[in-house]
């Protein structure tokens, strides 16, 4: 049985390696390290199908260094210790430290990662880790500090085109076929920067063809795959990147971008309630007093999603997204509570002024609780000057108005009441 196309085309040298020129191009950091014949431990971070495993194999082959590999999915602490022992024995017969390649290193537990530290520190092995998740979240700090971090990028269109042409002209199985690529937009769109995915799609199209004549068009690719070309892991880093882009687009008053990122979440299978919660937070944090209706709209969208379900719930979410993005912005309330919390932490439990205290008993009244309190509604305009902060903090300012039309009305009211205090 023939090996998968992606395996048949896996390059064995840098000349056939596609993409990542910022790392392996002429004069790039990894290229210089490889050319010098000496490498230090490092971690490759990037999405699936961009050449992490391939690059590790190429380095070992190029430098003729013993190569050991572990999968974080199937290996335990004992497996780690066993392979380190074998690598250490091998170290006696070679000048360079053997390479230990760990795929999906982010799946290693803390104890598994701890078991690597000594071997990496003493040079028993040179560690090359591969991960699709942010190492700063998933790799323990002592191990991360002993490794360089290199970021691999999704393959660009030119990289995918180069890979496609190589497959059609160099693979022995495909060369037997008469393959006519008339359109490639859908092919590259579904690949989404993933070399393995591109080759798998090509293989699917070829295997589904009737005979040796294969025509590839956008329509044929779409019909064959019947899926959406998305990379979205609800538990992974992309989840946080996309929700971050969504919120920042709302904050930046770009409804088009906000709708795009919301669509990415929807098509990726995100929980609608998660999107709705983020809208409520954004309405309070970023729009705030500049348009208090934003919080009402966000809450209404949340309620609507709960009542009508999916997929119709996407409509009130879209309505709220556009409304929030198009609203004037103010974070004065958000900044005010942040300042207040910081003040509390810095000054401790300041006593409540006597005139503000509750006096439900005669003894409390005799002690002066509530004495001197002025009931605001007894005065003209329902306001009278009075101290409300603790004595030691009586002159502190925490809320600063941002002069949007709605908020300006609040500010002018406070100026009329308090005068210079709120200037």
mmCIF file with all atom_site columns, N, CA, C and O in Angstrom, residues 354-355 357-371:
data_model
loop_
_atom_site.group_PDB
_atom_site.id
_atom_site.type_symbol
_atom_site.label_atom_id
_atom_site.label_alt_id
_atom_site.label_comp_id
_atom_site.label_asym_id
_atom_site.label_entity_id
_atom_site.label_seq_id
_atom_site.pdbx_PDB_ins_code
_atom_site.Cartn_x
_atom_site.Cartn_y
_atom_site.Cartn_z
_atom_site.occupancy
_atom_site.B_iso_or_equiv
_atom_site.pdbx_formal_charge
_atom_site.auth_seq_id
_atom_site.auth_comp_id
_atom_site.auth_asym_id
_atom_site.auth_atom_id
_atom_site.pdbx_PDB_model_num
ATOM 1  N N  . UNK A 1 354 ? -18.827 58.924 60.825 1.00 0.00 ? 354 UNK A N  1
ATOM 2  C CA . UNK A 1 354 ? -19.945 58.684 61.741 1.00 0.00 ? 354 UNK A CA 1
ATOM 3  C C  . UNK A 1 354 ? -21.293 59.049 61.131 1.00 0.00 ? 354 UNK A C  1
ATOM 4  O O  . UNK A 1 354 ? -22.285 58.335 61.297 1.00 0.00 ? 354 UNK A O  1
ATOM 5  N N  . UNK A 1 355 ? -21.345 60.181 60.423 1.00 0.00 ? 355 UNK A N  1
ATOM 6  C CA . UNK A 1 355 ? -22.643 60.626 59.912 1.00 0.00 ? 355 UNK A CA 1
ATOM 7  C C  . UNK A 1 355 ? -23.193 59.715 58.810 1.00 0.00 ? 355 UNK A C  1
ATOM 8  O O  . UNK A 1 355 ? -24.362 59.790 58.468 1.00 0.00 ? 355 UNK A O  1
ATOM 9  N N  . UNK A 1 357 ? -22.879 56.338 59.066 1.00 0.00 ? 357 UNK A N  1
ATOM 10 C CA . UNK A 1 357 ? -23.094 55.006 59.630 1.00 0.00 ? 357 UNK A CA 1
ATOM 11 C C  . UNK A 1 357 ? -24.578 54.765 59.933 1.00 0.00 ? 357 UNK A C  1
ATOM 12 O O  . UNK A 1 357 ? -25.358 55.701 60.169 1.00 0.00 ? 357 UNK A O  1
ATOM 13 N N  . UNK A 1 358 ? -24.921 53.509 59.939 1.00 0.00 ? 358 UNK A N  1
ATOM 14 C CA . UNK A 1 358 ? -26.283 53.098 60.268 1.00 0.00 ? 358 UNK A CA 1
ATOM 15 C C  . UNK A 1 358 ? -26.465 53.126 61.790 1.00 0.00 ? 358 UNK A C  1
ATOM 16 O O  . UNK A 1 358 ? -25.547 52.767 62.537 1.00 0.00 ? 358 UNK A O  1
ATOM 17 N N  . UNK A 1 359 ? -27.656 53.573 62.258 1.00 0.00 ? 359 UNK A N  1
ATOM 18 C CA . UNK A 1 359 ? -27.895 53.654 63.697 1.00 0.00 ? 359 UNK A CA 1
ATOM 19 C C  . UNK A 1 359 ? -29.210 52.980 64.063 1.00 0.00 ? 359 UNK A C  1
ATOM 20 O O  . UNK A 1 359 ? -30.187 53.638 64.438 1.00 0.00 ? 359 UNK A O  1
ATOM 21 N N  . UNK A 1 360 ? -29.251 51.633 63.984 1.00 0.00 ? 360 UNK A N  1
ATOM 22 C CA . UNK A 1 360 ? -30.511 50.938 64.269 1.00 0.00 ? 360 UNK A CA 1
ATOM 23 C C  . UNK A 1 360 ? -30.828 50.815 65.765 1.00 0.00 ? 360 UNK A C  1
ATOM 24 O O  . UNK A 1 360 ? -31.947 50.477 66.132 1.00 0.00 ? 360 UNK A O  1
ATOM 25 N N  . UNK A 1 361 ? -29.847 51.085 66.656 1.00 0.00 ? 361 UNK A N  1
ATOM 26 C CA . UNK A 1 361 ? -30.095 50.957 68.095 1.00 0.00 ? 361 UNK A CA 1
ATOM 27 C C  . UNK A 1 361 ? -29.846 52.297 68.784 1.00 0.00 ? 361 UNK A C  1
ATOM 28 O O  . UNK A 1 361 ? -29.130 53.174 68.286 1.00 0.00 ? 361 UNK A O  1
ATOM 29 N N  . UNK A 1 362 ? -30.401 52.450 69.981 1.00 0.00 ? 362 UNK A N  1
ATOM 30 C CA . UNK A 1 362 ? -30.237 53.688 70.757 1.00 0.00 ? 362 UNK A CA 1
ATOM 31 C C  . UNK A 1 362 ? -28.777 53.901 71.134 1.00 0.00 ? 362 UNK A C  1
ATOM 32 O O  . UNK A 1 362 ? -28.270 55.025 71.141 1.00 0.00 ? 362 UNK A O  1
ATOM 33 N N  . UNK A 1 363 ? -28.076 52.802 71.445 1.00 0.00 ? 363 UNK A N  1
ATOM 34 C CA . UNK A 1 363 ? -26.677 52.928 71.818 1.00 0.00 ? 363 UNK A CA 1
ATOM 35 C C  . UNK A 1 363 ? -25.853 53.512 70.674 1.00 0.00 ? 363 UNK A C  1
ATOM 36 O O  . UNK A 1 363 ? -25.002 54.380 70.867 1.00 0.00 ? 363 UNK A O  1
ATOM 37 N N  . UNK A 1 364 ? -26.126 53.047 69.466 1.00 0.00 ? 364 UNK A N  1
ATOM 38 C CA . UNK A 1 364 ? -25.391 53.558 68.313 1.00 0.00 ? 364 UNK A CA 1
ATOM 39 C C  . UNK A 1 364 ? -25.677 55.043 68.109 1.00 0.00 ? 364 UNK A C  1
ATOM 40 O O  . UNK A 1 364 ? -24.787 55.826 67.774 1.00 0.00 ? 364 UNK A O  1
ATOM 41 N N  . UNK A 1 365 ? -26.937 55.423 68.324 1.00 0.00 ? 365 UNK A N  1
ATOM 42 C CA . UNK A 1 365 ? -27.280 56.840 68.176 1.00 0.00 ? 365 UNK A CA 1
ATOM 43 C C  . UNK A 1 365 ? -26.549 57.680 69.213 1.00 0.00 ? 365 UNK A C  1
ATOM 44 O O  . UNK A 1 365 ? -26.064 58.784 68.917 1.00 0.00 ? 365 UNK A O  1
ATOM 45 N N  . UNK A 1 366 ? -26.413 57.151 70.443 1.00 0.00 ? 366 UNK A N  1
ATOM 46 C CA . UNK A 1 366 ? -25.709 57.868 71.504 1.00 0.00 ? 366 UNK A CA 1
ATOM 47 C C  . UNK A 1 366 ? -24.221 58.017 71.183 1.00 0.00 ? 366 UNK A C  1
ATOM 48 O O  . UNK A 1 366 ? -23.576 58.971 71.617 1.00 0.00 ? 366 UNK A O  1
ATOM 49 N N  . UNK A 1 367 ? -23.690 57.070 70.436 1.00 0.00 ? 367 UNK A N  1
ATOM 50 C CA . UNK A 1 367 ? -22.274 57.120 70.037 1.00 0.00 ? 367 UNK A CA 1
ATOM 51 C C  . UNK A 1 367 ? -22.038 58.047 68.846 1.00 0.00 ? 367 UNK A C  1
ATOM 52 O O  . UNK A 1 367 ? -20.908 58.223 68.410 1.00 0.00 ? 367 UNK A O  1
ATOM 53 N N  . UNK A 1 368 ? -23.104 58.628 68.328 1.00 0.00 ? 368 UNK A N  1
ATOM 54 C CA . UNK A 1 368 ? -22.947 59.582 67.236 1.00 0.00 ? 368 UNK A CA 1
ATOM 55 C C  . UNK A 1 368 ? -23.163 59.014 65.857 1.00 0.00 ? 368 UNK A C  1
ATOM 56 O O  . UNK A 1 368 ? -22.974 59.714 64.849 1.00 0.00 ? 368 UNK A O  1
ATOM 57 N N  . UNK A 1 369 ? -23.546 57.721 65.767 1.00 0.00 ? 369 UNK A N  1
ATOM 58 C CA . UNK A 1 369 ? -23.812 57.127 64.465 1.00 0.00 ? 369 UNK A CA 1
ATOM 59 C C  . UNK A 1 369 ? -24.970 57.892 63.810 1.00 0.00 ? 369 UNK A C  1
ATOM 60 O O  . UNK A 1 369 ? -25.987 58.166 64.449 1.00 0.00 ? 369 UNK A O  1
ATOM 61 N N  . UNK A 1 370 ? -24.803 58.227 62.559 1.00 0.00 ? 370 UNK A N  1
ATOM 62 C CA . UNK A 1 370 ? -25.815 58.881 61.737 1.00 0.00 ? 370 UNK A CA 1
ATOM 63 C C  . UNK A 1 370 ? -25.960 60.376 62.081 1.00 0.00 ? 370 UNK A C  1
ATOM 64 O O  . UNK A 1 370 ? -26.634 61.119 61.370 1.00 0.00 ? 370 UNK A O  1
ATOM 65 N N  . UNK A 1 371 ? -25.324 60.808 63.157 1.00 0.00 ? 371 UNK A N  1
ATOM 66 C CA . UNK A 1 371 ? -25.482 62.191 63.604 1.00 0.00 ? 371 UNK A CA 1
ATOM 67 C C  . UNK A 1 371 ? -24.878 63.158 62.582 1.00 0.00 ? 371 UNK A C  1
ATOM 68 O O  . UNK A 1 371 ? -23.724 63.026 62.195 1.00 0.00 ? 371 UNK A O  1
#
